[in-house]
Amino acid sequence: MTGLEHSLVELIRRTSAEIPDDVQAAILASLEREKKGTIAESAMKIIEQNIQLAKQKSQPICQDTGSIIFYVDCPVGFDQITFEEAAKNAVRISTKKGFLRQNSVDSLSGVNDGTNVGPGSPTIHFHQHRQPETEVRLVLKGGGCENVGAQYSLPAEKLKANRDLDGCRKAILDAVLQAQGKGCGPGILGVCIGGDRATGYEFSKQQFLRRLDDRNPNAELDRLEQDILNTANELGIGPMGFGGKTTLLGVKIGAANRLPASFFVSISYMCWAYRRQGVRLSAAGDIEEWLY
Amino acid sequence: MIHLKTPCDEAQIRSLKVGDAVEITGVLFTGRDAVHKYLHEGGELPPGVNLRNGILYHCGPVVIKDEQGRWKVTAAGPTTSIREEPYQGQLIKEFGLRGVIGKGGMGDRTLAACREFGCVYLHAIGGAAQVLAECIKSVRNVYLLEKFGAPEAIWEFEVERFPSVVTMDANGNSLHKEVFEASQKALAQRL
Ligand code: SF4
């Protein structure tokens, strides 16, 4: 194993077994908020215990270890091909060690070759920056919650949603309503207003790189984020859709330019098993710092 | 907390209400997509699998063999149940199931079968793979392993205090329906 592969295996292990601090804090806060003695409270308690147990045993938090999505910020002149090879190897090794489930299926033949490496798996997004360091972030995105993601094309007559922020609000809240009971809530929404069908979903997932306790620098989007979070938590959907106070743990919204002819609102739903970590790497590929 | 022991007692099952938290002790059989389709198409239950008054768990566990060659469950969370909606009612009727465990709830046909034949839908905590694996005390047997592969095989687990919530009862009530209707109304007032 090269130094880089070693670091990436450790990144995968930690992402799969340990919930980042900001998510942990949000889960504990919601456990406090739920009424004592309700099934919502006991669901949150089990979730909390599960997080502790996974960390202790260094085992996957959830058996669905999800789509493997890397985001790499790298300096000019960075060797992307070597990185991609190292990432694939790290995924193979992590799968053998049980940090990842054998989770990737050939869509035509239905065959699961047990490596988690194939077309589109893992997915790697590279982004150059004019700084010397390399930062690698990883999101493991579960399938149950991916299935309840939704893309709305405005205007949406049925929802009375026009091409404005209020229309976006209606679309996003409709997605919350429809997702209930599925996707293992309480959830986190990543939303992109605008873009095309592909970039809309892509940008919506990038929102999951933000910390849950950050605030949106754009005042309008910040208001919308807070409003959606509060409104969703007033609907009484609750953990697992059992009823209760915590329907969402967070809402993160970004905007991308659109064509005059289209207006998409793309919503990715993340389950409570919100697995996201990141590392800053030295030139030799060693881990210098954890990012979350 | 209500304790449920297998084999289940019909009267106790019929007395459960949506929202009841229950802990199950006894035997669970797993079954997911391949098993449902196989039984629906007239496949025979392997000898040793007795579902009468039993509980079926929608789960594709991660099971490994330890150094002594014993099966060990390392992850065992529920999978989404609604995919089995076309088959579930028939299985409840034919095999005398008293409980089905999964996540996300099921539809009207299953709800009707629960009422007619005395069965409940029990919701486990989605994603809680580690906590639920801890409740599995031993693997008693596995059936149809070669035919369907590990996640889809029928596993016979001995469980202790396996936590779940009744979300569809034998009296025609569904918590999923109730919460959906109430939340839809609440949302309408906030648009
Ligand atoms: S939605 Fe998330 S928590 Fe639920 S089973 Fe999938 S990965 Fe696990």
Coordinates of C-alpha atoms and ligand atoms in Angstrom, one line a residue:
Chain A
M1 CA 0.0 0.0 0.0
T2 CA 1.3 3.5 -0.8
G3 CA 1.2 6.3 1.8
L4 CA -1.7 7.8 -0.1
E5 CA -3.6 4.5 -0.2
H6 CA -3.0 4.1 3.5
S7 CA -4.5 7.6 4.2
L8 CA -7.5 7.0 2.0
V9 CA -8.3 3.6 3.7
E10 CA -8.2 5.4 7.0
L11 CA -10.4 8.1 5.6
I12 CA -12.9 5.5 4.4
R13 CA -12.8 3.6 7.7
R14 CA -13.4 6.7 9.8
T15 CA -16.1 8.0 7.5
S16 CA -18.0 4.7 7.7
A17 CA -17.7 4.1 11.4
E18 CA -17.8 7.6 13.0
I19 CA -20.3 10.3 12.6
P20 CA -18.8 13.8 12.5
D21 CA -19.1 15.9 15.6
D22 CA -21.5 18.5 14.2
V23 CA -23.9 15.7 13.2
Q24 CA -23.5 14.0 16.5
A25 CA -24.4 17.3 18.3
A26 CA -27.5 17.7 16.2
I27 CA -28.6 14.2 17.0
L28 CA -28.1 14.7 20.7
A29 CA -30.0 18.0 20.6
S30 CA -33.0 16.3 18.9
L31 CA -32.9 13.4 21.4
E32 CA -33.3 16.1 24.1
R33 CA -36.1 17.8 22.2
E34 CA -38.3 14.7 21.8
K35 CA -40.9 14.2 24.4
K36 CA -39.9 11.7 27.1
G37 CA -41.4 8.3 26.8
T38 CA -42.5 8.6 23.1
I39 CA -41.5 6.2 20.3
A40 CA -39.8 9.2 18.7
E41 CA -37.5 9.5 21.7
S42 CA -36.8 5.8 21.8
A43 CA -36.0 5.8 18.1
M44 CA -33.4 8.6 18.7
K45 CA -32.0 6.7 21.6
I46 CA -31.4 3.7 19.5
I47 CA -29.8 5.8 16.8
E48 CA -27.5 7.4 19.5
Q49 CA -26.6 3.9 20.8
N50 CA -25.9 2.7 17.3
I51 CA -23.5 5.6 16.7
Q52 CA -21.6 4.8 19.9
L53 CA -21.4 1.1 19.2
A54 CA -20.2 1.5 15.6
K55 CA -17.4 3.8 16.8
Q56 CA -16.4 1.5 19.6
K57 CA -16.3 -1.6 17.3
S58 CA -14.9 0.3 14.3
Q59 CA -17.8 -1.1 12.2
P60 CA -20.1 0.5 9.6
I61 CA -22.7 2.7 11.3
C62 CA -25.2 1.4 8.7
Q63 CA -24.9 -1.8 6.7
D64 CA -25.6 0.2 3.5
T65 CA -22.3 2.0 3.2
G66 CA -23.6 3.9 0.3
S67 CA -22.3 5.6 -2.9
I68 CA -18.7 6.5 -2.4
I69 CA -18.2 10.2 -3.4
F70 CA -14.7 11.9 -3.2
Y71 CA -14.2 15.6 -3.5
V72 CA -10.6 16.6 -4.0
D73 CA -9.2 20.1 -3.8
C74 CA -5.8 20.0 -5.3
P75 CA -3.0 22.3 -6.4
V76 CA -2.1 23.1 -10.0
G77 CA -0.1 20.2 -11.5
F78 CA -1.6 17.6 -9.2
D79 CA -1.5 14.0 -10.7
Q80 CA -5.2 13.1 -10.9
I81 CA -4.5 9.7 -12.6
T82 CA -2.4 8.5 -9.7
F83 CA -4.9 9.7 -7.2
E84 CA -7.7 7.9 -9.0
E85 CA -5.8 4.7 -9.0
A86 CA -5.0 5.0 -5.3
A87 CA -8.7 5.8 -4.5
K88 CA -9.8 2.7 -6.3
N89 CA -7.3 0.6 -4.5
A90 CA -8.3 2.1 -1.2
V91 CA -11.9 1.2 -1.9
R92 CA -11.0 -2.4 -2.8
I93 CA -9.0 -2.8 0.4
S94 CA -11.7 -1.1 2.6
T95 CA -14.2 -3.5 1.1
K96 CA -12.1 -6.5 2.0
K97 CA -11.6 -5.2 5.5
G98 CA -15.4 -4.7 5.9
F99 CA -15.4 -0.9 6.3
L100 CA -17.5 -1.0 3.1
R101 CA -20.2 -3.5 2.2
Q102 CA -20.0 -5.3 -1.2
N103 CA -22.3 -2.7 -2.5
S104 CA -21.9 -2.1 -6.2
V105 CA -23.8 -3.9 -8.8
D106 CA -23.4 -4.0 -12.6
S107 CA -26.6 -2.4 -13.8
L108 CA -26.9 -4.6 -16.9
S109 CA -25.9 -8.1 -15.7
G110 CA -26.9 -7.7 -12.0
V111 CA -23.5 -9.0 -11.0
N112 CA -21.9 -7.8 -7.8
D113 CA -18.2 -8.5 -8.2
G114 CA -17.6 -7.6 -4.5
T115 CA -15.0 -4.9 -5.1
N116 CA -17.1 -1.7 -5.1
V117 CA -15.0 -0.6 -8.1
G118 CA -16.7 -0.2 -11.5
P119 CA -18.1 2.5 -13.8
G120 CA -19.1 5.4 -11.6
S121 CA -17.8 3.8 -8.4
P122 CA -16.1 5.5 -6.7
T123 CA -17.1 8.9 -8.0
I124 CA -14.3 11.5 -7.8
H125 CA -14.7 15.2 -8.2
F126 CA -11.5 17.2 -8.7
H127 CA -11.2 20.9 -8.2
Q128 CA -8.0 22.8 -8.6
H129 CA -7.1 25.7 -6.3
R130 CA -4.1 28.1 -6.2
Q131 CA -2.9 26.7 -2.8
P132 CA -0.2 24.1 -2.1
E133 CA -2.3 21.7 0.0
T134 CA -4.5 18.8 -1.1
E135 CA -7.8 18.3 0.7
V136 CA -9.9 15.1 0.3
R137 CA -13.5 15.0 1.4
L138 CA -15.6 11.9 1.4
V139 CA -19.3 11.4 1.5
L140 CA -20.9 7.9 1.8
K141 CA -24.5 8.4 0.6
G142 CA -27.0 5.7 1.4
G143 CA -29.4 4.2 -1.1
G144 CA -32.7 4.4 0.9
C145 CA -32.3 8.1 1.3
E146 CA -31.1 8.6 -2.3
N147 CA -34.4 7.0 -3.5
V148 CA -36.4 9.9 -1.9
G149 CA -34.4 12.7 -3.5
A150 CA -36.6 14.7 -5.9
Q151 CA -36.2 17.3 -8.7
Y152 CA -39.0 19.8 -9.4
S153 CA -39.4 21.8 -12.6
L154 CA -41.1 25.1 -11.9
P155 CA -43.7 26.2 -12.3
A156 CA -45.3 23.1 -10.7
E157 CA -49.0 23.7 -11.1
K158 CA -50.1 21.0 -8.7
L159 CA -48.1 22.6 -5.9
K160 CA -49.0 26.1 -7.0
A161 CA -45.3 26.7 -7.1
N162 CA -44.1 29.6 -9.3
R163 CA -40.6 30.5 -10.4
D164 CA -39.7 32.4 -7.2
L165 CA -38.4 31.7 -3.8
D166 CA -41.8 30.9 -2.5
G167 CA -42.2 28.4 -5.2
C168 CA -38.9 26.8 -4.2
R169 CA -40.1 26.7 -0.6
K170 CA -43.3 24.8 -1.7
A171 CA -41.3 22.3 -3.7
I172 CA -38.8 21.6 -1.0
L173 CA -41.5 21.1 1.7
D174 CA -43.4 18.8 -0.7
A175 CA -40.2 16.7 -0.9
V176 CA -40.1 16.5 2.9
L177 CA -43.7 15.4 3.0
Q178 CA -43.3 12.7 0.4
A179 CA -40.0 11.4 2.0
Q180 CA -41.6 10.7 5.3
G181 CA -41.2 7.2 6.7
K182 CA -38.6 6.4 4.0
G183 CA -35.0 7.3 3.8
C184 CA -34.4 6.9 7.6
G185 CA -35.1 10.3 9.0
P186 CA -34.4 12.6 10.7
G187 CA -32.8 13.8 7.5
I188 CA -30.7 16.5 6.1
L189 CA -31.5 18.3 2.9
G190 CA -29.0 19.4 0.3
V191 CA -30.8 21.7 -2.2
C192 CA -29.8 23.4 -5.4
I193 CA -31.9 26.1 -6.9
G194 CA -31.2 26.3 -10.7
G195 CA -28.7 24.6 -12.8
D196 CA -29.6 21.9 -15.3
R197 CA -30.9 18.4 -14.4
A198 CA -27.3 17.0 -13.9
T199 CA -25.6 20.0 -12.2
G200 CA -28.7 20.6 -10.0
Y201 CA -28.3 17.2 -8.3
E202 CA -24.6 17.5 -8.3
F203 CA -24.6 20.9 -6.5
S204 CA -27.3 19.7 -4.2
K205 CA -25.0 16.9 -3.0
Q206 CA -22.1 19.3 -2.6
Q207 CA -24.1 21.0 0.2
F208 CA -23.5 18.0 2.3
L209 CA -19.8 19.1 2.6
R210 CA -21.0 22.1 4.8
R211 CA -21.1 21.7 8.5
L212 CA -24.6 21.4 10.0
D213 CA -24.0 24.4 12.3
D214 CA -22.7 26.8 9.6
R215 CA -24.9 29.6 8.3
N216 CA -25.4 30.5 4.6
P217 CA -23.5 33.7 3.7
N218 CA -26.4 34.7 1.4
A219 CA -29.0 36.3 3.6
E220 CA -31.9 35.2 1.4
L221 CA -30.8 31.6 1.3
D222 CA -30.1 31.6 5.0
R223 CA -33.6 32.7 5.7
L224 CA -35.0 30.0 3.5
E225 CA -32.8 27.4 5.1
Q226 CA -34.0 28.4 8.6
D227 CA -37.6 28.6 7.5
I228 CA -37.6 25.1 5.9
L229 CA -36.0 23.6 8.9
N230 CA -38.4 25.1 11.4
T231 CA -41.5 24.5 9.2
A232 CA -40.5 20.9 8.5
N233 CA -40.0 20.3 12.3
E234 CA -43.6 21.6 12.9
L235 CA -45.2 19.0 10.7
G236 CA -45.1 16.2 13.3
I237 CA -43.4 13.6 11.0
G238 CA -40.6 12.9 13.4
P239 CA -37.8 10.3 13.4
M240 CA -38.6 7.3 11.1
G241 CA -41.9 9.0 10.4
F242 CA -43.2 7.8 13.8
G243 CA -44.5 11.3 14.7
G244 CA -42.5 13.7 16.7
K245 CA -40.5 16.9 16.7
T246 CA -37.4 16.2 14.7
T247 CA -38.2 15.7 11.0
L248 CA -35.0 17.4 9.7
L249 CA -31.6 17.9 11.3
G250 CA -30.5 20.5 8.8
V251 CA -31.2 22.2 5.5
K252 CA -28.4 23.5 3.2
I253 CA -29.3 25.4 0.0
G254 CA -27.2 26.7 -2.8
A255 CA -28.0 28.4 -6.1
A256 CA -26.6 28.0 -9.6
N257 CA -27.4 30.0 -12.8
R258 CA -30.1 28.5 -15.0
L259 CA -31.3 29.0 -18.5
P260 CA -34.2 31.3 -19.1
A261 CA -36.3 28.3 -20.2
S262 CA -35.7 26.1 -17.1
F263 CA -36.1 26.4 -13.3
F264 CA -35.1 23.3 -11.4
V265 CA -35.2 22.7 -7.7
S266 CA -33.1 19.6 -6.9
I267 CA -33.3 18.1 -3.5
S268 CA -30.9 15.4 -2.2
Y269 CA -32.0 13.7 1.1
M270 CA -29.4 12.5 3.5
C271 CA -30.4 10.0 6.2
W272 CA -29.4 10.4 9.9
A273 CA -26.4 8.1 9.1
Y274 CA -24.7 11.2 7.6
R275 CA -21.3 10.0 6.9
R276 CA -18.9 12.7 5.8
Q277 CA -15.2 13.3 6.7
G278 CA -12.2 14.9 5.2
V279 CA -8.4 15.1 5.5
R280 CA -5.6 17.5 4.6
L281 CA -2.7 15.5 3.0
S282 CA 1.0 16.2 3.0
A283 CA 2.9 16.1 -0.3
A284 CA 3.8 12.5 0.5
G285 CA 0.1 11.6 1.0
D286 CA 0.1 11.4 4.8
I287 CA -2.8 12.7 6.8
E288 CA -1.9 16.1 8.4
E289 CA -5.3 17.1 9.7
W290 CA -8.9 15.9 9.9
L291 CA -11.3 18.5 8.4
Y292 CA -14.5 17.8 10.4
Chain B
M1 CA -42.6 -1.7 26.8
I2 CA -44.4 -4.8 25.6
H3 CA -42.6 -8.1 25.4
L4 CA -43.4 -10.4 22.6
K5 CA -42.3 -14.0 22.6
T6 CA -42.3 -16.4 19.6
P7 CA -44.2 -18.4 18.8
C8 CA -46.8 -15.6 19.0
D9 CA -50.1 -15.7 20.6
E10 CA -52.9 -14.6 18.3
A11 CA -54.8 -12.8 21.1
Q12 CA -51.8 -10.8 22.1
I13 CA -51.0 -9.9 18.5
R14 CA -54.6 -8.7 18.0
S15 CA -54.4 -6.6 21.2
L16 CA -51.4 -4.6 19.9
K17 CA -52.1 -1.0 18.8
V18 CA -50.2 1.3 16.5
G19 CA -47.6 3.2 18.4
D20 CA -46.9 0.4 20.8
A21 CA -43.2 -0.2 21.5
V22 CA -42.4 -3.9 21.6
E23 CA -39.3 -6.0 22.3
I24 CA -39.1 -9.4 20.6
T25 CA -37.5 -12.4 22.2
G26 CA -37.4 -15.8 20.4
V27 CA -36.9 -16.7 16.8
L28 CA -36.9 -14.5 13.7
F29 CA -36.7 -15.7 10.1
T30 CA -35.3 -13.3 7.5
G31 CA -36.7 -13.0 4.0
R32 CA -36.5 -10.3 1.4
D33 CA -37.1 -9.9 -2.3
A34 CA -36.0 -13.3 -3.6
V35 CA -37.7 -15.3 -0.9
H36 CA -41.0 -13.4 -1.3
K37 CA -41.0 -14.0 -5.1
Y38 CA -40.0 -17.6 -4.7
L39 CA -42.8 -18.4 -2.2
H40 CA -45.3 -16.4 -4.2
E41 CA -44.5 -18.5 -7.3
G42 CA -45.3 -21.7 -5.3
G43 CA -41.8 -22.4 -4.1
E44 CA -41.7 -24.8 -1.1
L45 CA -40.6 -23.7 2.4
P46 CA -37.4 -25.6 3.2
P47 CA -37.9 -28.2 5.9
G48 CA -37.2 -26.6 9.3
V49 CA -38.6 -23.2 8.4
N50 CA -41.8 -22.9 10.4
L51 CA -43.5 -19.5 9.9
R52 CA -46.7 -20.4 11.6
N53 CA -47.3 -18.0 14.5
G54 CA -43.8 -16.7 13.7
I55 CA -42.2 -13.4 12.6
L56 CA -40.6 -12.6 9.3
Y57 CA -37.8 -10.0 9.2
H58 CA -37.2 -8.0 6.0
C59 CA -33.4 -7.9 6.3
G60 CA -30.3 -8.7 4.3
P61 CA -27.8 -9.2 7.0
V62 CA -24.0 -9.1 6.8
V63 CA -22.9 -12.5 8.2
I64 CA -19.4 -13.8 8.5
K65 CA -17.9 -17.1 9.7
D66 CA -15.6 -16.7 12.7
E67 CA -12.4 -18.8 13.4
Q68 CA -14.5 -21.7 14.8
G69 CA -16.6 -21.7 11.7
R70 CA -19.7 -20.3 13.4
W71 CA -21.9 -17.7 11.8
K72 CA -21.6 -14.2 13.2
V73 CA -23.9 -11.4 12.3
T74 CA -22.1 -8.1 12.0
A75 CA -24.9 -5.9 10.7
A76 CA -28.6 -6.5 10.6
G77 CA -30.8 -3.5 9.9
P78 CA -34.2 -3.6 8.2
T79 CA -34.7 -3.1 4.5
T80 CA -37.5 -1.2 2.8
S81 CA -40.7 -3.3 3.1
I82 CA -42.9 -1.8 0.4
R83 CA -41.2 -3.8 -2.3
E84 CA -42.9 -7.0 -0.8
E85 CA -46.4 -5.4 -1.0
P86 CA -47.5 -7.6 -3.9
Y87 CA -46.7 -10.8 -2.0
Q88 CA -47.0 -10.1 1.7
G89 CA -50.7 -10.6 2.2
Q90 CA -50.5 -14.1 0.6
L91 CA -47.6 -15.1 2.8
I92 CA -49.5 -14.0 5.9
K93 CA -52.5 -16.0 4.9
E94 CA -50.7 -19.1 3.7
F95 CA -48.0 -19.5 6.3
G96 CA -49.8 -18.0 9.3
L97 CA -47.4 -15.2 10.0
R98 CA -48.1 -13.1 13.1
G99 CA -45.6 -10.4 12.5
V100 CA -43.6 -8.8 9.8
I101 CA -40.6 -6.6 10.6
G102 CA -39.2 -4.0 8.2
K103 CA -39.0 -0.3 7.6
G104 CA -41.1 2.3 5.9
G105 CA -44.4 0.5 6.3
M106 CA -46.6 -1.4 3.8
G107 CA -49.8 -0.8 1.8
D108 CA -53.5 -1.5 2.0
R109 CA -53.4 -5.2 0.9
T110 CA -51.0 -6.1 3.8
L111 CA -53.0 -4.0 6.2
A112 CA -56.1 -6.0 5.2
A113 CA -54.3 -9.3 5.6
C114 CA -53.1 -8.2 9.0
R115 CA -56.7 -7.6 10.0
E116 CA -58.1 -10.7 8.5
F117 CA -55.5 -13.2 9.7
G118 CA -54.2 -11.6 12.9
C119 CA -50.8 -10.1 12.1
V120 CA -48.9 -6.8 12.8
Y121 CA -46.3 -4.8 11.0
L122 CA -43.4 -4.0 13.2
H123 CA -41.1 -1.1 12.3
A124 CA -37.4 -1.5 13.2
I125 CA -35.1 1.5 13.4
G126 CA -33.6 2.0 9.9
G127 CA -29.9 2.2 9.8
A128 CA -29.4 0.9 13.3
A129 CA -27.3 -2.1 12.0
Q130 CA -25.1 -2.4 15.0
V131 CA -27.7 -2.2 17.8
L132 CA -29.9 -4.7 16.0
A133 CA -27.0 -7.0 15.4
E134 CA -26.3 -7.0 19.1
C135 CA -29.8 -8.3 19.8
I136 CA -29.1 -11.4 17.7
K137 CA -27.7 -13.9 20.1
S138 CA -27.1 -16.8 17.7
V139 CA -27.6 -17.9 14.1
R140 CA -29.6 -21.1 14.4
N141 CA -29.6 -22.0 10.7
V142 CA -29.6 -20.7 7.2
Y143 CA -31.7 -22.0 4.3
L144 CA -31.6 -21.4 0.5
L145 CA -28.1 -20.0 0.9
E146 CA -26.7 -21.4 -2.3
K147 CA -29.8 -20.6 -4.3
F148 CA -30.1 -16.9 -3.2
G149 CA -26.8 -15.8 -1.7
A150 CA -26.2 -14.5 1.8
P151 CA -28.3 -11.3 1.9
E152 CA -31.3 -12.9 0.3
A153 CA -31.2 -16.3 2.1
I154 CA -33.6 -17.3 4.9
W155 CA -31.6 -16.8 8.2
E156 CA -33.0 -18.2 11.4
F157 CA -31.9 -15.9 14.2
E158 CA -32.3 -16.2 17.9
V159 CA -33.0 -12.7 19.3
E160 CA -33.3 -11.1 22.6
R161 CA -35.2 -7.9 23.2
F162 CA -35.2 -6.9 19.6
P163 CA -36.7 -3.3 19.6
S164 CA -39.5 -2.3 17.2
V165 CA -42.7 -0.3 17.0
V166 CA -46.1 -1.5 15.9
T167 CA -47.0 0.8 12.9
M168 CA -49.7 -1.3 11.4
D169 CA -52.0 -3.3 13.7
A170 CA -54.6 -6.1 13.3
N171 CA -57.5 -3.6 13.7
G172 CA -56.9 -1.8 10.4
N173 CA -54.9 1.1 11.7
S174 CA -51.7 2.4 10.1
L175 CA -49.5 4.9 11.8
H176 CA -48.0 5.7 8.4
K177 CA -51.4 6.8 7.2
E178 CA -52.2 8.8 10.3
V179 CA -48.9 10.7 10.3
F180 CA -49.1 11.4 6.6
E181 CA -52.6 12.8 6.8
A182 CA -51.8 14.9 9.9
S183 CA -48.5 16.3 8.4
Q184 CA -50.2 17.0 5.1
K185 CA -52.8 19.1 6.9
A186 CA -50.1 20.9 9.0
L187 CA -48.2 21.7 5.9
A188 CA -51.2 23.1 4.1
Q189 CA -51.6 25.6 6.9
R190 CA -48.0 26.7 6.5
L191 CA -47.9 27.3 2.7
Ligands
SF4_1 S1 -31.2 5.4 4.3 FE1 -29.2 5.7 5.4 S2 -29.6 4.8 7.5 FE2 -31.3 4.1 6.2 S3 -30.6 2.1 5.5 FE3 -29.9 3.6 3.9 S4 -27.8 4.2 4.4 FE4 -28.8 3.2 6.2

